[in-house]
């Protein structure tokens, strides 16, 4: 029987593999079929994702599954971004909010765009924002002048950050590998506001909020596409789909270091060592 080439096979065929099903069921239980169906739709709707190494798409999807976040980009929780010949995992701002809420330590947490007619001034020392919200339908050409994020913990601690649109764009140019340089590209082009809010939320909760295990893992996964890291993309899932899909059958002589068709064993966590966010990673506000 001819082996499936996992790097170039259609995603619809890959998710029918018993090995892939078992791996996602291990993480998502009975939610795995719906998640994999959504993954197929995401890839089918994005030609660029169809042209990258499909095992990297599965690895990125496994990162989302490990956080129990949907991969539908329209929901804003998580994105699978094509970059060169591979796919990258990228958190959305709603994904960060979701993980923060699960910690049970946040009483309030939000980020919103601020328009010119709403902005009165920002004092970064006292963190006082003069803001008068005007809730109305905005013209497509009416772009926010900045973005504000705020949280209050259950213990009463509060924090507010404000980024101007120019600060956001400078950050995109410097740190986002898939976001383009002079002009936004990819999800930065299609949904600049969502990525701007993600930048603010990420800066807010990773610098001043409680650093939970899930948020630290999400930050590690996000570093490759959004943190200015110039090293090759690393796999942050418990095992690589390439290894699992290329495992020999029982009729073959198992190769050293390669899984056979016995039940999938627990595989040591291969996430990179915890990295800290330095002040140079994100601009001061």
PDB file of C-alpha atoms in Angstrom:
ATOM      1  CA  UNK A   1       0.000   0.000   0.000  1.00  0.00           C
ATOM      2  CA  UNK A   2       1.415   3.348  -1.038  1.00  0.00           C
ATOM      3  CA  UNK A   3       2.153   5.716   1.788  1.00  0.00           C
ATOM      4  CA  UNK A   4       0.403   9.034   2.029  1.00  0.00           C
ATOM      5  CA  UNK A   5       2.767  11.942   1.468  1.00  0.00           C
ATOM      6  CA  UNK A   6       1.775  14.090   4.463  1.00  0.00           C
ATOM      7  CA  UNK A   7       3.552  17.213   3.229  1.00  0.00           C
ATOM      8  CA  UNK A   8       1.556  17.484   0.009  1.00  0.00           C
ATOM      9  CA  UNK A   9      -1.597  15.415   0.562  1.00  0.00           C
ATOM     10  CA  UNK A  10      -4.977  17.178   0.660  1.00  0.00           C
ATOM     11  CA  UNK A  11      -5.962  18.123   4.194  1.00  0.00           C
ATOM     12  CA  UNK A  12      -9.241  16.253   3.786  1.00  0.00           C
ATOM     13  CA  UNK A  13      -7.259  13.040   3.275  1.00  0.00           C
ATOM     14  CA  UNK A  14      -4.845  13.749   6.123  1.00  0.00           C
ATOM     15  CA  UNK A  15      -7.558  14.229   8.733  1.00  0.00           C
ATOM     16  CA  UNK A  16      -8.993  10.826   7.758  1.00  0.00           C
ATOM     17  CA  UNK A  17      -5.752   9.190   8.876  1.00  0.00           C
ATOM     18  CA  UNK A  18      -6.278   7.064  11.993  1.00  0.00           C
ATOM     19  CA  UNK A  19      -3.081   8.487  13.446  1.00  0.00           C
ATOM     20  CA  UNK A  20      -4.169  12.105  13.021  1.00  0.00           C
ATOM     21  CA  UNK A  21      -7.648  11.346  14.370  1.00  0.00           C
ATOM     22  CA  UNK A  22      -6.164   9.620  17.403  1.00  0.00           C
ATOM     23  CA  UNK A  23      -3.832  12.524  18.156  1.00  0.00           C
ATOM     24  CA  UNK A  24      -6.599  15.153  18.026  1.00  0.00           C
ATOM     25  CA  UNK A  25      -9.059  12.928  19.915  1.00  0.00           C
ATOM     26  CA  UNK A  26      -6.430  12.575  22.617  1.00  0.00           C
ATOM     27  CA  UNK A  27      -6.489  16.355  23.069  1.00  0.00           C
ATOM     28  CA  UNK A  28     -10.087  17.316  22.194  1.00  0.00           C
ATOM     29  CA  UNK A  29     -12.017  14.116  23.019  1.00  0.00           C
ATOM     30  CA  UNK A  30     -15.453  14.149  21.324  1.00  0.00           C
ATOM     31  CA  UNK A  31     -14.871  17.668  19.934  1.00  0.00           C
ATOM     32  CA  UNK A  32     -12.152  16.416  17.572  1.00  0.00           C
ATOM     33  CA  UNK A  33     -14.383  15.644  14.527  1.00  0.00           C
ATOM     34  CA  UNK A  34     -15.866  19.157  14.511  1.00  0.00           C
ATOM     35  CA  UNK A  35     -12.427  20.719  14.950  1.00  0.00           C
ATOM     36  CA  UNK A  36     -10.919  18.698  12.074  1.00  0.00           C
ATOM     37  CA  UNK A  37     -13.871  19.512   9.832  1.00  0.00           C
ATOM     38  CA  UNK A  38     -13.295  23.199  10.541  1.00  0.00           C
ATOM     39  CA  UNK A  39      -9.585  22.781   9.777  1.00  0.00           C
ATOM     40  CA  UNK A  40     -10.393  21.287   6.361  1.00  0.00           C
ATOM     41  CA  UNK A  41     -12.646  24.259   5.596  1.00  0.00           C
ATOM     42  CA  UNK A  42      -9.942  26.736   6.650  1.00  0.00           C
ATOM     43  CA  UNK A  43      -7.392  25.138   4.325  1.00  0.00           C
ATOM     44  CA  UNK A  44      -9.850  24.777   1.430  1.00  0.00           C
ATOM     45  CA  UNK A  45     -10.663  28.483   1.680  1.00  0.00           C
ATOM     46  CA  UNK A  46      -7.020  29.570   1.652  1.00  0.00           C
ATOM     47  CA  UNK A  47      -4.968  28.665  -1.419  1.00  0.00           C
ATOM     48  CA  UNK A  48      -1.755  29.834   0.238  1.00  0.00           C
ATOM     49  CA  UNK A  49      -2.278  27.296   3.041  1.00  0.00           C
ATOM     50  CA  UNK A  50      -2.855  24.563   0.457  1.00  0.00           C
ATOM     51  CA  UNK A  51       0.601  25.240  -0.988  1.00  0.00           C
ATOM     52  CA  UNK A  52       2.628  24.899   2.229  1.00  0.00           C
ATOM     53  CA  UNK A  53       3.851  21.789   4.029  1.00  0.00           C
ATOM     54  CA  UNK A  54       0.589  20.278   5.277  1.00  0.00           C
ATOM     55  CA  UNK A  55       2.240  18.729   8.327  1.00  0.00           C
ATOM     56  CA  UNK A  56       3.084  22.254   9.473  1.00  0.00           C
ATOM     57  CA  UNK A  57      -0.616  23.113   9.111  1.00  0.00           C
ATOM     58  CA  UNK A  58      -1.491  20.133  11.291  1.00  0.00           C
ATOM     59  CA  UNK A  59       1.125  21.151  13.846  1.00  0.00           C
ATOM     60  CA  UNK A  60      -0.280  24.682  13.978  1.00  0.00           C
ATOM     61  CA  UNK A  61      -3.782  23.257  14.328  1.00  0.00           C
ATOM     62  CA  UNK A  62      -2.595  21.052  17.182  1.00  0.00           C
ATOM     63  CA  UNK A  63      -1.354  24.164  18.971  1.00  0.00           C
ATOM     64  CA  UNK A  64      -4.874  25.627  18.728  1.00  0.00           C
ATOM     65  CA  UNK A  65      -6.355  22.324  19.874  1.00  0.00           C
ATOM     66  CA  UNK A  66      -4.079  22.232  22.911  1.00  0.00           C
ATOM     67  CA  UNK A  67      -5.601  25.577  23.989  1.00  0.00           C
ATOM     68  CA  UNK A  68      -9.127  24.466  22.978  1.00  0.00           C
ATOM     69  CA  UNK A  69      -9.414  27.406  20.576  1.00  0.00           C
ATOM     70  CA  UNK A  70     -11.196  27.335  17.182  1.00  0.00           C
ATOM     71  CA  UNK A  71      -9.101  27.742  14.024  1.00  0.00           C
ATOM     72  CA  UNK A  72     -11.749  29.596  12.018  1.00  0.00           C
ATOM     73  CA  UNK A  73     -10.007  32.944  11.339  1.00  0.00           C
ATOM     74  CA  UNK A  74     -13.333  34.769  11.208  1.00  0.00           C
ATOM     75  CA  UNK A  75     -13.775  34.160  14.936  1.00  0.00           C
ATOM     76  CA  UNK A  76     -10.531  35.919  15.866  1.00  0.00           C
ATOM     77  CA  UNK A  77      -9.254  33.393  18.419  1.00  0.00           C
ATOM     78  CA  UNK A  78      -6.475  31.759  16.433  1.00  0.00           C
ATOM     79  CA  UNK A  79      -4.907  31.984  12.973  1.00  0.00           C
ATOM     80  CA  UNK A  80      -2.936  29.533  10.852  1.00  0.00           C
ATOM     81  CA  UNK A  81      -0.666  31.749   8.776  1.00  0.00           C
ATOM     82  CA  UNK A  82       1.280  30.644   5.660  1.00  0.00           C
ATOM     83  CA  UNK A  83       4.872  31.826   5.759  1.00  0.00           C
ATOM     84  CA  UNK A  84       7.162  30.650   2.977  1.00  0.00           C
ATOM     85  CA  UNK A  85       6.756  26.888   2.648  1.00  0.00           C
ATOM     86  CA  UNK A  86       5.336  26.335   6.139  1.00  0.00           C
ATOM     87  CA  UNK A  87       2.372  27.358   8.268  1.00  0.00           C
ATOM     88  CA  UNK A  88       2.667  29.180  11.581  1.00  0.00           C
ATOM     89  CA  UNK A  89       0.460  29.259  14.646  1.00  0.00           C
ATOM     90  CA  UNK A  90      -0.663  32.753  15.597  1.00  0.00           C
ATOM     91  CA  UNK A  91      -2.875  33.729  18.510  1.00  0.00           C
ATOM     92  CA  UNK A  92      -5.721  36.189  18.000  1.00  0.00           C
ATOM     93  CA  UNK A  93      -6.652  38.810  20.575  1.00  0.00           C
ATOM     94  CA  UNK A  94      -9.819  36.892  21.499  1.00  0.00           C
ATOM     95  CA  UNK A  95      -7.640  33.841  22.125  1.00  0.00           C
ATOM     96  CA  UNK A  96      -5.542  35.732  24.663  1.00  0.00           C
ATOM     97  CA  UNK A  97      -8.702  37.059  26.332  1.00  0.00           C
ATOM     98  CA  UNK A  98     -10.142  33.550  26.474  1.00  0.00           C
ATOM     99  CA  UNK A  99      -7.040  32.138  28.169  1.00  0.00           C
ATOM    100  CA  UNK A 100      -6.945  35.043  30.617  1.00  0.00           C
ATOM    101  CA  UNK A 101     -10.608  34.547  31.524  1.00  0.00           C
ATOM    102  CA  UNK A 102     -10.023  30.865  32.235  1.00  0.00           C
ATOM    103  CA  UNK A 103      -7.496  31.794  34.902  1.00  0.00           C
ATOM    104  CA  UNK A 104     -10.281  33.215  37.056  1.00  0.00           C
ATOM    105  CA  UNK A 105      -8.041  36.138  38.064  1.00  0.00           C
ATOM    106  CA  UNK A 106      -9.554  38.823  35.824  1.00  0.00           C
ATOM    107  CA  UNK A 107     -12.623  40.816  36.806  1.00  0.00           C
ATOM    108  CA  UNK A 108     -12.518  43.005  33.686  1.00  0.00           C
ATOM    109  CA  UNK A 109     -10.459  42.733  30.501  1.00  0.00           C
ATOM    110  CA  UNK A 110     -11.011  44.511  27.208  1.00  0.00           C
ATOM    111  CA  UNK A 111      -9.384  46.368  24.318  1.00  0.00           C
ATOM    112  CA  UNK A 112     -11.086  48.759  21.887  1.00  0.00           C
ATOM    113  CA  UNK A 113     -10.132  51.014  18.969  1.00  0.00           C
ATOM    114  CA  UNK A 114     -10.119  54.751  19.676  1.00  0.00           C
ATOM    115  CA  UNK A 115     -11.142  57.209  16.942  1.00  0.00           C
ATOM    116  CA  UNK A 116     -10.030  60.800  16.513  1.00  0.00           C
ATOM    117  CA  UNK A 117     -13.361  62.237  17.698  1.00  0.00           C
ATOM    118  CA  UNK A 118     -13.126  60.110  20.863  1.00  0.00           C
ATOM    119  CA  UNK A 119      -9.518  60.791  21.839  1.00  0.00           C
ATOM    120  CA  UNK A 120      -8.703  63.678  24.159  1.00  0.00           C
ATOM    121  CA  UNK A 121      -5.233  62.763  25.375  1.00  0.00           C
ATOM    122  CA  UNK A 122      -3.076  60.091  27.005  1.00  0.00           C
ATOM    123  CA  UNK A 123      -0.691  60.429  29.960  1.00  0.00           C
ATOM    124  CA  UNK A 124       1.623  57.379  29.963  1.00  0.00           C
ATOM    125  CA  UNK A 125       2.957  58.210  33.428  1.00  0.00           C
ATOM    126  CA  UNK A 126      -0.368  58.283  35.247  1.00  0.00           C
ATOM    127  CA  UNK A 127      -2.091  56.034  32.671  1.00  0.00           C
ATOM    128  CA  UNK A 128      -4.942  58.500  32.332  1.00  0.00           C
ATOM    129  CA  UNK A 129      -6.801  58.420  29.034  1.00  0.00           C
ATOM    130  CA  UNK A 130      -9.235  61.157  28.094  1.00  0.00           C
ATOM    131  CA  UNK A 131     -11.723  59.084  26.124  1.00  0.00           C
ATOM    132  CA  UNK A 132     -15.300  59.900  25.104  1.00  0.00           C
ATOM    133  CA  UNK A 133     -16.762  56.920  23.231  1.00  0.00           C
ATOM    134  CA  UNK A 134     -19.079  57.657  20.310  1.00  0.00           C
ATOM    135  CA  UNK A 135     -21.005  54.535  19.370  1.00  0.00           C
ATOM    136  CA  UNK A 136     -21.966  54.862  15.738  1.00  0.00           C
ATOM    137  CA  UNK A 137     -21.439  53.188  12.395  1.00  0.00           C
ATOM    138  CA  UNK A 138     -18.053  54.145  11.008  1.00  0.00           C
ATOM    139  CA  UNK A 139     -17.121  54.728   7.393  1.00  0.00           C
ATOM    140  CA  UNK A 140     -14.515  52.319   6.008  1.00  0.00           C
ATOM    141  CA  UNK A 141     -12.100  55.217   5.629  1.00  0.00           C
ATOM    142  CA  UNK A 142     -12.564  56.278   9.253  1.00  0.00           C
ATOM    143  CA  UNK A 143      -9.553  54.544  10.805  1.00  0.00           C
ATOM    144  CA  UNK A 144      -8.798  54.469  14.549  1.00  0.00           C
ATOM    145  CA  UNK A 145      -6.066  56.800  15.786  1.00  0.00           C
ATOM    146  CA  UNK A 146      -5.109  54.331  18.509  1.00  0.00           C
ATOM    147  CA  UNK A 147      -6.066  51.327  20.623  1.00  0.00           C
ATOM    148  CA  UNK A 148      -6.585  51.066  24.377  1.00  0.00           C
ATOM    149  CA  UNK A 149      -6.456  48.000  26.606  1.00  0.00           C
ATOM    150  CA  UNK A 150      -7.587  47.705  30.221  1.00  0.00           C
ATOM    151  CA  UNK A 151      -7.821  45.036  32.896  1.00  0.00           C
ATOM    152  CA  UNK A 152      -8.857  44.824  36.509  1.00  0.00           C
ATOM    153  CA  UNK A 153      -7.942  41.768  38.547  1.00  0.00           C
ATOM    154  CA  UNK A 154     -10.161  40.274  41.224  1.00  0.00           C
ATOM    155  CA  UNK A 155      -7.640  41.543  43.791  1.00  0.00           C
ATOM    156  CA  UNK A 156      -8.272  45.132  42.607  1.00  0.00           C
ATOM    157  CA  UNK A 157      -5.088  45.714  40.586  1.00  0.00           C
ATOM    158  CA  UNK A 158      -5.732  47.709  37.399  1.00  0.00           C
ATOM    159  CA  UNK A 159      -3.702  48.486  34.282  1.00  0.00           C
ATOM    160  CA  UNK A 160      -4.348  50.588  31.190  1.00  0.00           C
ATOM    161  CA  UNK A 161      -2.216  50.796  28.052  1.00  0.00           C
ATOM    162  CA  UNK A 162      -2.659  52.934  24.949  1.00  0.00           C
ATOM    163  CA  UNK A 163      -0.935  52.502  21.593  1.00  0.00           C
ATOM    164  CA  UNK A 164      -1.229  54.986  18.754  1.00  0.00           C
ATOM    165  CA  UNK A 165      -1.897  53.594  15.285  1.00  0.00           C
ATOM    166  CA  UNK A 166       1.634  54.584  14.309  1.00  0.00           C
ATOM    167  CA  UNK A 167       3.100  52.628  17.232  1.00  0.00           C
ATOM    168  CA  UNK A 168       1.108  49.580  16.152  1.00  0.00           C
ATOM    169  CA  UNK A 169       2.278  49.867  12.546  1.00  0.00           C
ATOM    170  CA  UNK A 170       5.901  50.359  13.609  1.00  0.00           C
ATOM    171  CA  UNK A 171       5.630  47.219  15.708  1.00  0.00           C
ATOM    172  CA  UNK A 172       4.168  45.284  12.779  1.00  0.00           C
ATOM    173  CA  UNK A 173       7.028  46.339  10.499  1.00  0.00           C
ATOM    174  CA  UNK A 174       9.660  45.409  13.048  1.00  0.00           C
ATOM    175  CA  UNK A 175       8.342  42.198  14.559  1.00  0.00           C
ATOM    176  CA  UNK A 176       5.750  40.497  12.333  1.00  0.00           C
ATOM    177  CA  UNK A 177       7.471  38.173   9.872  1.00  0.00           C
ATOM    178  CA  UNK A 178       4.292  37.552   7.876  1.00  0.00           C
ATOM    179  CA  UNK A 179       2.754  41.018   8.238  1.00  0.00           C
ATOM    180  CA  UNK A 180       4.698  42.760   5.484  1.00  0.00           C
ATOM    181  CA  UNK A 181       7.024  45.724   5.738  1.00  0.00           C
ATOM    182  CA  UNK A 182       6.003  49.049   4.235  1.00  0.00           C
ATOM    183  CA  UNK A 183       2.484  47.830   3.536  1.00  0.00           C
ATOM    184  CA  UNK A 184       0.448  45.382   5.674  1.00  0.00           C
ATOM    185  CA  UNK A 185       0.179  41.856   4.306  1.00  0.00           C
ATOM    186  CA  UNK A 186      -1.856  38.770   5.150  1.00  0.00           C
ATOM    187  CA  UNK A 187      -4.134  39.076   8.162  1.00  0.00           C
ATOM    188  CA  UNK A 188      -2.629  42.485   8.896  1.00  0.00           C
ATOM    189  CA  UNK A 189      -4.032  43.670   5.565  1.00  0.00           C
ATOM    190  CA  UNK A 190      -7.406  41.949   5.871  1.00  0.00           C
ATOM    191  CA  UNK A 191      -8.034  42.739   9.553  1.00  0.00           C
ATOM    192  CA  UNK A 192      -5.630  45.384  10.819  1.00  0.00           C
ATOM    193  CA  UNK A 193      -7.818  46.334  13.782  1.00  0.00           C
ATOM    194  CA  UNK A 194      -7.981  42.758  15.096  1.00  0.00           C
ATOM    195  CA  UNK A 195      -4.202  42.420  14.922  1.00  0.00           C
ATOM    196  CA  UNK A 196      -3.764  45.829  16.553  1.00  0.00           C
ATOM    197  CA  UNK A 197      -6.036  44.790  19.415  1.00  0.00           C
ATOM    198  CA  UNK A 198      -4.082  41.541  19.709  1.00  0.00           C
ATOM    199  CA  UNK A 199      -0.851  43.551  20.029  1.00  0.00           C
ATOM    200  CA  UNK A 200      -2.337  45.667  22.813  1.00  0.00           C
ATOM    201  CA  UNK A 201      -3.882  42.717  24.691  1.00  0.00           C
ATOM    202  CA  UNK A 202      -0.712  40.641  24.386  1.00  0.00           C
ATOM    203  CA  UNK A 203       1.410  43.509  25.672  1.00  0.00           C
ATOM    204  CA  UNK A 204      -1.061  44.204  28.481  1.00  0.00           C
ATOM    205  CA  UNK A 205      -1.465  40.732  29.948  1.00  0.00           C
ATOM    206  CA  UNK A 206       2.055  39.381  29.349  1.00  0.00           C
ATOM    207  CA  UNK A 207       3.763  42.416  30.893  1.00  0.00           C
ATOM    208  CA  UNK A 208       1.425  43.242  33.757  1.00  0.00           C
ATOM    209  CA  UNK A 209      -1.074  40.392  34.125  1.00  0.00           C
ATOM    210  CA  UNK A 210      -0.701  37.094  35.988  1.00  0.00           C
ATOM    211  CA  UNK A 211       1.435  34.777  33.826  1.00  0.00           C
ATOM    212  CA  UNK A 212      -0.519  31.526  33.792  1.00  0.00           C
ATOM    213  CA  UNK A 213       0.827  28.328  32.246  1.00  0.00           C
ATOM    214  CA  UNK A 214      -1.533  28.560  29.256  1.00  0.00           C
ATOM    215  CA  UNK A 215      -0.699  32.200  28.566  1.00  0.00           C
ATOM    216  CA  UNK A 216       3.030  31.442  28.734  1.00  0.00           C
ATOM    217  CA  UNK A 217       2.609  28.524  26.323  1.00  0.00           C
ATOM    218  CA  UNK A 218       0.522  30.690  23.990  1.00  0.00           C
ATOM    219  CA  UNK A 219       3.207  33.360  24.077  1.00  0.00           C
ATOM    220  CA  UNK A 220       5.881  30.773  23.261  1.00  0.00           C
ATOM    221  CA  UNK A 221       3.833  29.517  20.302  1.00  0.00           C
ATOM    222  CA  UNK A 222       3.204  33.090  19.171  1.00  0.00           C
ATOM    223  CA  UNK A 223       6.843  34.187  19.411  1.00  0.00           C
ATOM    224  CA  UNK A 224       7.795  32.626  16.059  1.00  0.00           C
ATOM    225  CA  UNK A 225       5.364  34.729  14.039  1.00  0.00           C
ATOM    226  CA  UNK A 226       4.930  37.808  16.172  1.00  0.00           C
ATOM    227  CA  UNK A 227       7.806  38.181  18.593  1.00  0.00           C
ATOM    228  CA  UNK A 228      10.668  39.167  16.350  1.00  0.00           C
ATOM    229  CA  UNK A 229      12.386  35.792  16.550  1.00  0.00           C
ATOM    230  CA  UNK A 230      14.389  35.189  13.392  1.00  0.00           C
ATOM    231  CA  UNK A 231      15.126  31.492  13.991  1.00  0.00           C
ATOM    232  CA  UNK A 232      13.408  28.806  11.886  1.00  0.00           C
ATOM    233  CA  UNK A 233       9.870  27.912  12.892  1.00  0.00           C
ATOM    234  CA  UNK A 234       9.818  25.476  15.823  1.00  0.00           C
ATOM    235  CA  UNK A 235       7.190  22.837  16.557  1.00  0.00           C
ATOM    236  CA  UNK A 236       5.481  23.558  19.861  1.00  0.00           C
ATOM    237  CA  UNK A 237       3.137  20.575  19.840  1.00  0.00           C
ATOM    238  CA  UNK A 238       3.703  17.383  21.853  1.00  0.00           C
ATOM    239  CA  UNK A 239       4.806  15.504  18.725  1.00  0.00           C
ATOM    240  CA  UNK A 240       5.210  16.167  15.018  1.00  0.00           C
ATOM    241  CA  UNK A 241       2.546  14.989  12.584  1.00  0.00           C
ATOM    242  CA  UNK A 242       5.260  14.205  10.043  1.00  0.00           C
ATOM    243  CA  UNK A 243       6.730  11.545  12.337  1.00  0.00           C
ATOM    244  CA  UNK A 244       3.327  10.114  13.193  1.00  0.00           C
ATOM    245  CA  UNK A 245       2.072   9.940   9.621  1.00  0.00           C
ATOM    246  CA  UNK A 246       5.284   8.310   8.387  1.00  0.00           C
ATOM    247  CA  UNK A 247       5.235   5.622  11.064  1.00  0.00           C
ATOM    248  CA  UNK A 248       5.791   2.110   9.629  1.00  0.00           C
ATOM    249  CA  UNK A 249       3.006  -0.425   9.633  1.00  0.00           C
ATOM    250  CA  UNK A 250       3.154  -3.721  11.573  1.00  0.00           C
ATOM    251  CA  UNK A 251       4.346  -5.556   8.478  1.00  0.00           C
ATOM    252  CA  UNK A 252       7.410  -3.323   8.288  1.00  0.00           C
ATOM    253  CA  UNK A 253      10.494  -3.495  10.425  1.00  0.00           C
ATOM    254  CA  UNK A 254      10.259  -0.500  12.752  1.00  0.00           C
ATOM    255  CA  UNK A 255      13.092   1.936  12.327  1.00  0.00           C
ATOM    256  CA  UNK A 256      14.980   3.183  15.323  1.00  0.00           C
ATOM    257  CA  UNK A 257      13.401   6.362  16.697  1.00  0.00           C
ATOM    258  CA  UNK A 258      10.229   6.052  14.568  1.00  0.00           C
ATOM    259  CA  UNK A 259       6.794   5.164  15.927  1.00  0.00           C
ATOM    260  CA  UNK A 260       5.191   1.920  14.755  1.00  0.00           C
ATOM    261  CA  UNK A 261       1.503   1.050  14.706  1.00  0.00           C
ATOM    262  CA  UNK A 262       1.350   0.219  18.394  1.00  0.00           C
ATOM    263  CA  UNK A 263      -0.836   2.584  20.444  1.00  0.00           C
ATOM    264  CA  UNK A 264       0.625   6.082  20.330  1.00  0.00           C
ATOM    265  CA  UNK A 265       2.764   6.512  23.441  1.00  0.00           C
ATOM    266  CA  UNK A 266       3.011   9.622  25.527  1.00  0.00           C
ATOM    267  CA  UNK A 267       5.578  11.820  23.825  1.00  0.00           C
ATOM    268  CA  UNK A 268       7.714  14.235  25.831  1.00  0.00           C
ATOM    269  CA  UNK A 269       6.795  17.876  25.434  1.00  0.00           C
ATOM    270  CA  UNK A 270       8.965  19.460  22.746  1.00  0.00           C
ATOM    271  CA  UNK A 271       8.042  23.064  23.419  1.00  0.00           C
ATOM    272  CA  UNK A 272      10.990  25.463  23.435  1.00  0.00           C
ATOM    273  CA  UNK A 273      12.415  26.639  26.715  1.00  0.00           C
ATOM    274  CA  UNK A 274      10.366  29.415  28.304  1.00  0.00           C
ATOM    275  CA  UNK A 275      11.284  32.768  26.896  1.00  0.00           C
ATOM    276  CA  UNK A 276      10.803  36.052  28.638  1.00  0.00           C
ATOM    277  CA  UNK A 277       9.505  39.181  27.026  1.00  0.00           C
ATOM    278  CA  UNK A 278      12.119  41.883  27.262  1.00  0.00           C
ATOM    279  CA  UNK A 279      11.311  45.546  27.020  1.00  0.00           C
ATOM    280  CA  UNK A 280      12.931  45.562  23.588  1.00  0.00           C
ATOM    281  CA  UNK A 281      10.410  42.969  22.341  1.00  0.00           C
ATOM    282  CA  UNK A 282       7.517  45.352  22.792  1.00  0.00           C
ATOM    283  CA  UNK A 283       7.749  49.159  22.788  1.00  0.00           C
ATOM    284  CA  UNK A 284       7.132  51.016  25.993  1.00  0.00           C
ATOM    285  CA  UNK A 285       3.783  52.732  26.364  1.00  0.00           C
TER     286      UNK A 285
END
